[in-house]
Amino acid sequence: MAEWPASPSVIGKRIPRLDGLLKASGKAKYPSDVHPKGLLFGAMLYSPHAHAKVKSIDTKTAEKLPGVKAVLVIAGPGTTLRYHGDDIAAVAAETEEQARDAIRAIKIEYDVLPHVVTEAQSMAEGAPEVFKGGNVKKGRGQTKGKPEDAMASAAATIEATYTVPMITHVCLETHGLTVGLEGEKKATAWASTQNVYGIAGDLAQALELDRGDVTVYTEFMGGGFGSKFNADVWGTTAAKLSKMAGGRPVKMFLDREQEHCAAGNRPSATAHIKMGADREGKIVSVIAEGHSTGGVGNGTNMILPYVYRGVPHYSVGQANALTNRGGSRAMRAPNHPQSCILTEAAVDDLAEKLGMDPLEFRLKNLDPGSPMTPIYQAEIPIGAELIGWREKRKPRGKTGTGPIRTGLGMALHTWGGGGNPGKQVSCTIHPDGSVDIKTATQDIGTGARTILAMIAAEILGLQPTEINSLIGNSSYPPGQPSGGSTTTPTMAPPCYDAVTKARDALFKKVASAFNNARPEDLSLKQGQLWAGGEPVASWKEACRKLGTSPISVTGEFVDGLSSTGVGGCQFAEVSVDLETGEVKVKKIVAIQDSGLILDLLTWESQVYGGVIMGLNYGLFEEVVMDPTSGRMLNPDMEWYKLAGASDIPEIVVRAYSPPDEKGRQVIGVGEPPTISTAAAIGNAVSNAIGVRVTEWPMSPRNVLNALATASREGRA
Amino acid sequence: MTEQKPRDPGGLGGQSRRDFLRGSGVAAATAVLTGQAAGVLDEAQAAEESTKVLSGTVEITLKVNGQERSCEVEPRSTLLDTLRNRLDVTGPKRVCDRGSCGACSAIVDGELVYSCTTLAVSCQGKTIETLESFETGEGSVPHAFHQNDGLMCGYCTPGFVTACKAYLDKHPNATEEEIRKGIDGNICRCGTYVGVLAAAKAAAQAKKGA
């Protein structure tokens, strides 16, 4: 079994990204930036209607417009369009302006059909069907023990309906690619993707080529968050347009509106939850009935109760309500943020009902059977100290008398993030001392490129900047798609394996040149080759002994270097204006474990980023659908709200990293830190204002609604 | 396509406002005039209208990063699309394309602008700077972003770097709160604000020290 070095010189340090200056100077070329010779610009025509049948489509005028080189109909007569943003046709033209004109010149007659865009519309009696066979699909239900009996015997119970809206990924670089053909048999693409290896297969299929005939580059890409694993209709359409235009490359990136409507979303989630506890504050029963919508795709698979899986009795039922919206896609920790909000809100409400400190209540209800429990038990006091829980926290509603109230809230989360066998990394040591690491994975902003270089540098006694970390090319050895926080734990082991084997091969080849040393006497550190405790040559001198033959090794997954399963907790401090409903987050504390941290600088960035994405989810984000027209009302970046610099609170990030934690090896951290932020913010708001806001986000409307409802019912 | 020579090199390339609006497409004009929420369009009518109007092309020269660059644009072409699609200056990014997110930021005659809502023809005779022309050595804004990890996927980064430099050039003694306001016209999705603010403070400090 392989092991990471006990006293590393590079791993665990704060290493700036190798490609950071390229990005910060505007010189990094993204797939949407490349401009191969003969480039044509693509544009998509998409449905303005939530539900319609294409009666006729006429592209003749469009085809004749100046500059237009190819027009392709995707949805011919008779095709049903199922959401605002559904693909209809595409154009390639000499300029982008011409392509957009041509899109507008395509004449279509629609048979507009009745739609359902909200869960209520979808689930109503006699609702129009999104697909034949009904809108409501029963999801995975679960029952353990006797929840009804246990609920009846509980000392305290709560019952409420909690709701989280659908949000979208808002990748800043929209979905798309640039693709061209050389002759009949070779295609090159620059794709904004989380799956450079896999997308080559999609394009090959669309072009009826072999996978090896297609080369895809993803040197850089502008965000995916789970939504960019496939070539998609627009990607394969661009390839077809290129073919129609004699192979000229076509650049096809969605406009912001279609990006919002069609390129993925995180499904909504609503659950009616009953939760009961005994006198000692142990949760004895949870009964939950939920529904959600992921448009024409899957809804949320709610994990209820979340984290607190030791509850002896529970029953969960859930349904996916299909709607005329674009289909959901994986989004940073699929299902977890919703499950966390629904559970943690109910847990908080029940603690309140019992008159218990919600922190103590959580500690009491950790799952004794879970390996995460000792981690939570260690993390929670650290977070409580950093947010000032003991000094600052007051019981719900007892937070003062003025119009501005402050409150504290917390929530727990968990994630897998492990490594999988099957991927490869190659390492080549050249006689000039340069080192190439190659694998067909990609850096979606996580720092994957830098991580691979750090591992190689550690083993070879070099600096990360001395390693050529070559990724983002589908012709390299098969690499991991960036999903599930698996990239680093999956790619680190084969990287370690390749570089270790290459180093050993180097030792074998050059040992005799250094006073007839034996390979096992040699080691590498500080840029030098050492033999028997003495530096005998610089790295470059050592490599020169290779003569004309480089060393090239392909590494495979090895056990002992990565594992899975993390726990984390987050705390939020907020202030709320009771008159305007405006919430300001003052401080967030995030305690996160993730085994052995490779680059502390980019690790922290990931946790900060996760927290900020969670803050957006907690305060601002929601897809707003117009029930009447069936269209998304905010498919832009003005009314689809995201935080700016002024919205960012003090954020305190701590790695939970005791010495034995490193023994758990490398675990991914992309997803976990975004899970519990919105739940903690919602709980803090309820603590501040004295009533539960049951609907996320914590927007002025939702906060004022909660206050008004409570006031009407005489609760506040 | 009808050729139209600019009558006034500094103006809208000889197009009337009405022609400009028509040339830019009824869809865009309607969106501007009635707002996003009411943008339910009669597609057929929009198509009909826009095909009647042929926009002209104009040859313009722009001074970009110290170089005179000529290209053909339409009067409706934005500075952003002109830089990216015609001049291969791809530092500024197209993200919202509606002046909401700042990814397209450029500096025109010393002023920070959203190049996605600036017409290329209106920039003739002006000095256009994009971040590709910025210093990158120690003490520079790009260097500070790199060292403080003020970037992740990096797609918003050019806009933040440009906004940050433009702000610090004018406000060398800015406090952190002022810097936050100064870069509030930019949006990041990866959530790099903590690194961005650290970078901005480091760059401001370096500027004072210099």
mmCIF file with all atom_site columns, C-alpha atoms in Angstrom, chain A residues 227-326:
data_model
loop_
_atom_site.group_PDB
_atom_site.id
_atom_site.type_symbol
_atom_site.label_atom_id
_atom_site.label_alt_id
_atom_site.label_comp_id
_atom_site.label_asym_id
_atom_site.label_entity_id
_atom_site.label_seq_id
_atom_site.pdbx_PDB_ins_code
_atom_site.Cartn_x
_atom_site.Cartn_y
_atom_site.Cartn_z
_atom_site.occupancy
_atom_site.B_iso_or_equiv
_atom_site.pdbx_formal_charge
_atom_site.auth_seq_id
_atom_site.auth_comp_id
_atom_site.auth_asym_id
_atom_site.auth_atom_id
_atom_site.pdbx_PDB_model_num
ATOM 1   C CA . SER A 1 227 ? -23.740 21.148 -15.440 1.00 0.00 ? 227 SER A CA 1
ATOM 2   C CA . LYS A 1 228 ? -21.024 20.585 -18.062 1.00 0.00 ? 228 LYS A CA 1
ATOM 3   C CA . PHE A 1 229 ? -20.418 16.873 -18.537 1.00 0.00 ? 229 PHE A CA 1
ATOM 4   C CA . ASN A 1 230 ? -21.782 16.389 -22.058 1.00 0.00 ? 230 ASN A CA 1
ATOM 5   C CA . ALA A 1 231 ? -21.485 17.971 -25.486 1.00 0.00 ? 231 ALA A CA 1
ATOM 6   C CA . ASP A 1 232 ? -25.232 18.682 -25.348 1.00 0.00 ? 232 ASP A CA 1
ATOM 7   C CA . VAL A 1 233 ? -27.503 19.499 -28.275 1.00 0.00 ? 233 VAL A CA 1
ATOM 8   C CA . TRP A 1 234 ? -25.783 22.804 -28.961 1.00 0.00 ? 234 TRP A CA 1
ATOM 9   C CA . GLY A 1 235 ? -22.342 21.166 -28.968 1.00 0.00 ? 235 GLY A CA 1
ATOM 10  C CA . THR A 1 236 ? -23.187 18.391 -31.383 1.00 0.00 ? 236 THR A CA 1
ATOM 11  C CA . THR A 1 237 ? -25.155 20.916 -33.436 1.00 0.00 ? 237 THR A CA 1
ATOM 12  C CA . ALA A 1 238 ? -22.048 23.090 -33.760 1.00 0.00 ? 238 ALA A CA 1
ATOM 13  C CA . ALA A 1 239 ? -20.143 20.046 -35.023 1.00 0.00 ? 239 ALA A CA 1
ATOM 14  C CA . LYS A 1 240 ? -22.843 19.380 -37.613 1.00 0.00 ? 240 LYS A CA 1
ATOM 15  C CA . LEU A 1 241 ? -22.874 23.023 -38.698 1.00 0.00 ? 241 LEU A CA 1
ATOM 16  C CA . SER A 1 242 ? -19.103 22.855 -39.151 1.00 0.00 ? 242 SER A CA 1
ATOM 17  C CA . LYS A 1 243 ? -19.527 19.790 -41.342 1.00 0.00 ? 243 LYS A CA 1
ATOM 18  C CA . MET A 1 244 ? -22.208 21.608 -43.398 1.00 0.00 ? 244 MET A CA 1
ATOM 19  C CA . ALA A 1 245 ? -19.864 24.570 -43.794 1.00 0.00 ? 245 ALA A CA 1
ATOM 20  C CA . GLY A 1 246 ? -17.060 22.456 -45.236 1.00 0.00 ? 246 GLY A CA 1
ATOM 21  C CA . GLY A 1 247 ? -15.315 21.941 -41.933 1.00 0.00 ? 247 GLY A CA 1
ATOM 22  C CA . ARG A 1 248 ? -14.889 25.584 -41.007 1.00 0.00 ? 248 ARG A CA 1
ATOM 23  C CA . PRO A 1 249 ? -14.749 25.883 -37.242 1.00 0.00 ? 249 PRO A CA 1
ATOM 24  C CA . VAL A 1 250 ? -17.926 27.055 -35.507 1.00 0.00 ? 250 VAL A CA 1
ATOM 25  C CA . LYS A 1 251 ? -18.035 28.801 -32.156 1.00 0.00 ? 251 LYS A CA 1
ATOM 26  C CA . MET A 1 252 ? -21.279 28.088 -30.349 1.00 0.00 ? 252 MET A CA 1
ATOM 27  C CA . PHE A 1 253 ? -21.861 29.430 -26.863 1.00 0.00 ? 253 PHE A CA 1
ATOM 28  C CA . LEU A 1 254 ? -25.322 29.916 -25.383 1.00 0.00 ? 254 LEU A CA 1
ATOM 29  C CA . ASP A 1 255 ? -26.628 33.360 -24.641 1.00 0.00 ? 255 ASP A CA 1
ATOM 30  C CA . ARG A 1 256 ? -27.343 34.085 -20.972 1.00 0.00 ? 256 ARG A CA 1
ATOM 31  C CA . GLU A 1 257 ? -31.085 33.562 -21.340 1.00 0.00 ? 257 GLU A CA 1
ATOM 32  C CA . GLN A 1 258 ? -30.816 30.076 -22.773 1.00 0.00 ? 258 GLN A CA 1
ATOM 33  C CA . GLU A 1 259 ? -28.044 29.295 -20.288 1.00 0.00 ? 259 GLU A CA 1
ATOM 34  C CA . HIS A 1 260 ? -30.463 29.995 -17.439 1.00 0.00 ? 260 HIS A CA 1
ATOM 35  C CA . CYS A 1 261 ? -33.425 28.233 -19.037 1.00 0.00 ? 261 CYS A CA 1
ATOM 36  C CA . ALA A 1 262 ? -31.888 25.160 -20.626 1.00 0.00 ? 262 ALA A CA 1
ATOM 37  C CA . ALA A 1 263 ? -28.404 24.423 -19.277 1.00 0.00 ? 263 ALA A CA 1
ATOM 38  C CA . GLY A 1 264 ? -29.339 22.884 -15.957 1.00 0.00 ? 264 GLY A CA 1
ATOM 39  C CA . ASN A 1 265 ? -30.679 23.747 -12.549 1.00 0.00 ? 265 ASN A CA 1
ATOM 40  C CA . ARG A 1 266 ? -30.677 22.580 -8.944  1.00 0.00 ? 266 ARG A CA 1
ATOM 41  C CA . PRO A 1 267 ? -34.209 21.275 -8.353  1.00 0.00 ? 267 PRO A CA 1
ATOM 42  C CA . SER A 1 268 ? -36.507 22.874 -5.818  1.00 0.00 ? 268 SER A CA 1
ATOM 43  C CA . ALA A 1 269 ? -37.579 21.058 -2.667  1.00 0.00 ? 269 ALA A CA 1
ATOM 44  C CA . THR A 1 270 ? -40.572 21.360 -0.382  1.00 0.00 ? 270 THR A CA 1
ATOM 45  C CA . ALA A 1 271 ? -41.248 19.102 2.572   1.00 0.00 ? 271 ALA A CA 1
ATOM 46  C CA . HIS A 1 272 ? -43.975 18.945 5.135   1.00 0.00 ? 272 HIS A CA 1
ATOM 47  C CA . ILE A 1 273 ? -42.124 17.708 8.189   1.00 0.00 ? 273 ILE A CA 1
ATOM 48  C CA . LYS A 1 274 ? -43.304 16.458 11.546  1.00 0.00 ? 274 LYS A CA 1
ATOM 49  C CA . MET A 1 275 ? -40.536 15.905 14.056  1.00 0.00 ? 275 MET A CA 1
ATOM 50  C CA . GLY A 1 276 ? -40.826 14.758 17.635  1.00 0.00 ? 276 GLY A CA 1
ATOM 51  C CA . ALA A 1 277 ? -38.407 14.455 20.544  1.00 0.00 ? 277 ALA A CA 1
ATOM 52  C CA . ASP A 1 278 ? -38.514 12.964 24.002  1.00 0.00 ? 278 ASP A CA 1
ATOM 53  C CA . ARG A 1 279 ? -38.065 14.911 27.228  1.00 0.00 ? 279 ARG A CA 1
ATOM 54  C CA . GLU A 1 280 ? -34.276 14.464 27.156  1.00 0.00 ? 280 GLU A CA 1
ATOM 55  C CA . GLY A 1 281 ? -34.064 16.047 23.738  1.00 0.00 ? 281 GLY A CA 1
ATOM 56  C CA . LYS A 1 282 ? -33.609 12.918 21.627  1.00 0.00 ? 282 LYS A CA 1
ATOM 57  C CA . ILE A 1 283 ? -35.379 12.985 18.294  1.00 0.00 ? 283 ILE A CA 1
ATOM 58  C CA . VAL A 1 284 ? -37.680 9.976  18.309  1.00 0.00 ? 284 VAL A CA 1
ATOM 59  C CA . SER A 1 285 ? -39.595 10.343 15.073  1.00 0.00 ? 285 SER A CA 1
ATOM 60  C CA . VAL A 1 286 ? -39.580 12.140 11.728  1.00 0.00 ? 286 VAL A CA 1
ATOM 61  C CA . ILE A 1 287 ? -42.470 12.007 9.276   1.00 0.00 ? 287 ILE A CA 1
ATOM 62  C CA . ALA A 1 288 ? -41.833 13.872 6.047   1.00 0.00 ? 288 ALA A CA 1
ATOM 63  C CA . GLU A 1 289 ? -43.721 14.216 2.809   1.00 0.00 ? 289 GLU A CA 1
ATOM 64  C CA . GLY A 1 290 ? -41.909 16.121 0.084   1.00 0.00 ? 290 GLY A CA 1
ATOM 65  C CA . HIS A 1 291 ? -42.116 17.182 -3.522  1.00 0.00 ? 291 HIS A CA 1
ATOM 66  C CA . SER A 1 292 ? -39.828 18.989 -5.880  1.00 0.00 ? 292 SER A CA 1
ATOM 67  C CA . THR A 1 293 ? -39.334 19.912 -9.490  1.00 0.00 ? 293 THR A CA 1
ATOM 68  C CA . GLY A 1 294 ? -36.326 19.648 -11.729 1.00 0.00 ? 294 GLY A CA 1
ATOM 69  C CA . GLY A 1 295 ? -38.306 20.775 -14.766 1.00 0.00 ? 295 GLY A CA 1
ATOM 70  C CA . VAL A 1 296 ? -38.320 18.020 -17.383 1.00 0.00 ? 296 VAL A CA 1
ATOM 71  C CA . GLY A 1 297 ? -35.564 16.276 -15.392 1.00 0.00 ? 297 GLY A CA 1
ATOM 72  C CA . ASN A 1 298 ? -35.196 14.697 -11.983 1.00 0.00 ? 298 ASN A CA 1
ATOM 73  C CA . GLY A 1 299 ? -36.367 16.356 -8.815  1.00 0.00 ? 299 GLY A CA 1
ATOM 74  C CA . THR A 1 300 ? -34.479 16.404 -5.536  1.00 0.00 ? 300 THR A CA 1
ATOM 75  C CA . ASN A 1 301 ? -33.786 13.064 -3.943  1.00 0.00 ? 301 ASN A CA 1
ATOM 76  C CA . MET A 1 302 ? -34.359 14.291 -0.401  1.00 0.00 ? 302 MET A CA 1
ATOM 77  C CA . ILE A 1 303 ? -32.247 12.686 2.290   1.00 0.00 ? 303 ILE A CA 1
ATOM 78  C CA . LEU A 1 304 ? -34.489 13.104 5.327   1.00 0.00 ? 304 LEU A CA 1
ATOM 79  C CA . PRO A 1 305 ? -33.466 13.286 8.063   1.00 0.00 ? 305 PRO A CA 1
ATOM 80  C CA . TYR A 1 306 ? -30.110 14.589 6.837   1.00 0.00 ? 306 TYR A CA 1
ATOM 81  C CA . VAL A 1 307 ? -26.974 13.825 8.947   1.00 0.00 ? 307 VAL A CA 1
ATOM 82  C CA . TYR A 1 308 ? -29.123 12.723 11.954  1.00 0.00 ? 308 TYR A CA 1
ATOM 83  C CA . ARG A 1 309 ? -29.598 9.240  10.575  1.00 0.00 ? 309 ARG A CA 1
ATOM 84  C CA . GLY A 1 310 ? -29.732 7.606  14.000  1.00 0.00 ? 310 GLY A CA 1
ATOM 85  C CA . VAL A 1 311 ? -33.351 8.697  14.516  1.00 0.00 ? 311 VAL A CA 1
ATOM 86  C CA . PRO A 1 312 ? -35.086 5.427  15.456  1.00 0.00 ? 312 PRO A CA 1
ATOM 87  C CA . HIS A 1 313 ? -38.374 6.002  13.633  1.00 0.00 ? 313 HIS A CA 1
ATOM 88  C CA . TYR A 1 314 ? -38.968 7.838  10.419  1.00 0.00 ? 314 TYR A CA 1
ATOM 89  C CA . SER A 1 315 ? -40.957 7.748  7.226   1.00 0.00 ? 315 SER A CA 1
ATOM 90  C CA . VAL A 1 316 ? -40.215 9.786  4.136   1.00 0.00 ? 316 VAL A CA 1
ATOM 91  C CA . GLY A 1 317 ? -42.298 10.059 1.028   1.00 0.00 ? 317 GLY A CA 1
ATOM 92  C CA . GLN A 1 318 ? -41.400 12.193 -1.947  1.00 0.00 ? 318 GLN A CA 1
ATOM 93  C CA . ALA A 1 319 ? -42.554 12.978 -5.438  1.00 0.00 ? 319 ALA A CA 1
ATOM 94  C CA . ASN A 1 320 ? -41.033 14.617 -8.484  1.00 0.00 ? 320 ASN A CA 1
ATOM 95  C CA . ALA A 1 321 ? -43.444 17.048 -10.130 1.00 0.00 ? 321 ALA A CA 1
ATOM 96  C CA . LEU A 1 322 ? -42.482 17.435 -13.787 1.00 0.00 ? 322 LEU A CA 1
ATOM 97  C CA . THR A 1 323 ? -42.799 20.994 -15.071 1.00 0.00 ? 323 THR A CA 1
ATOM 98  C CA . ASN A 1 324 ? -42.242 22.833 -18.342 1.00 0.00 ? 324 ASN A CA 1
ATOM 99  C CA . ARG A 1 325 ? -38.818 24.061 -17.359 1.00 0.00 ? 325 ARG A CA 1
ATOM 100 C CA . GLY A 1 326 ? -35.372 22.971 -18.535 1.00 0.00 ? 326 GLY A CA 1
#
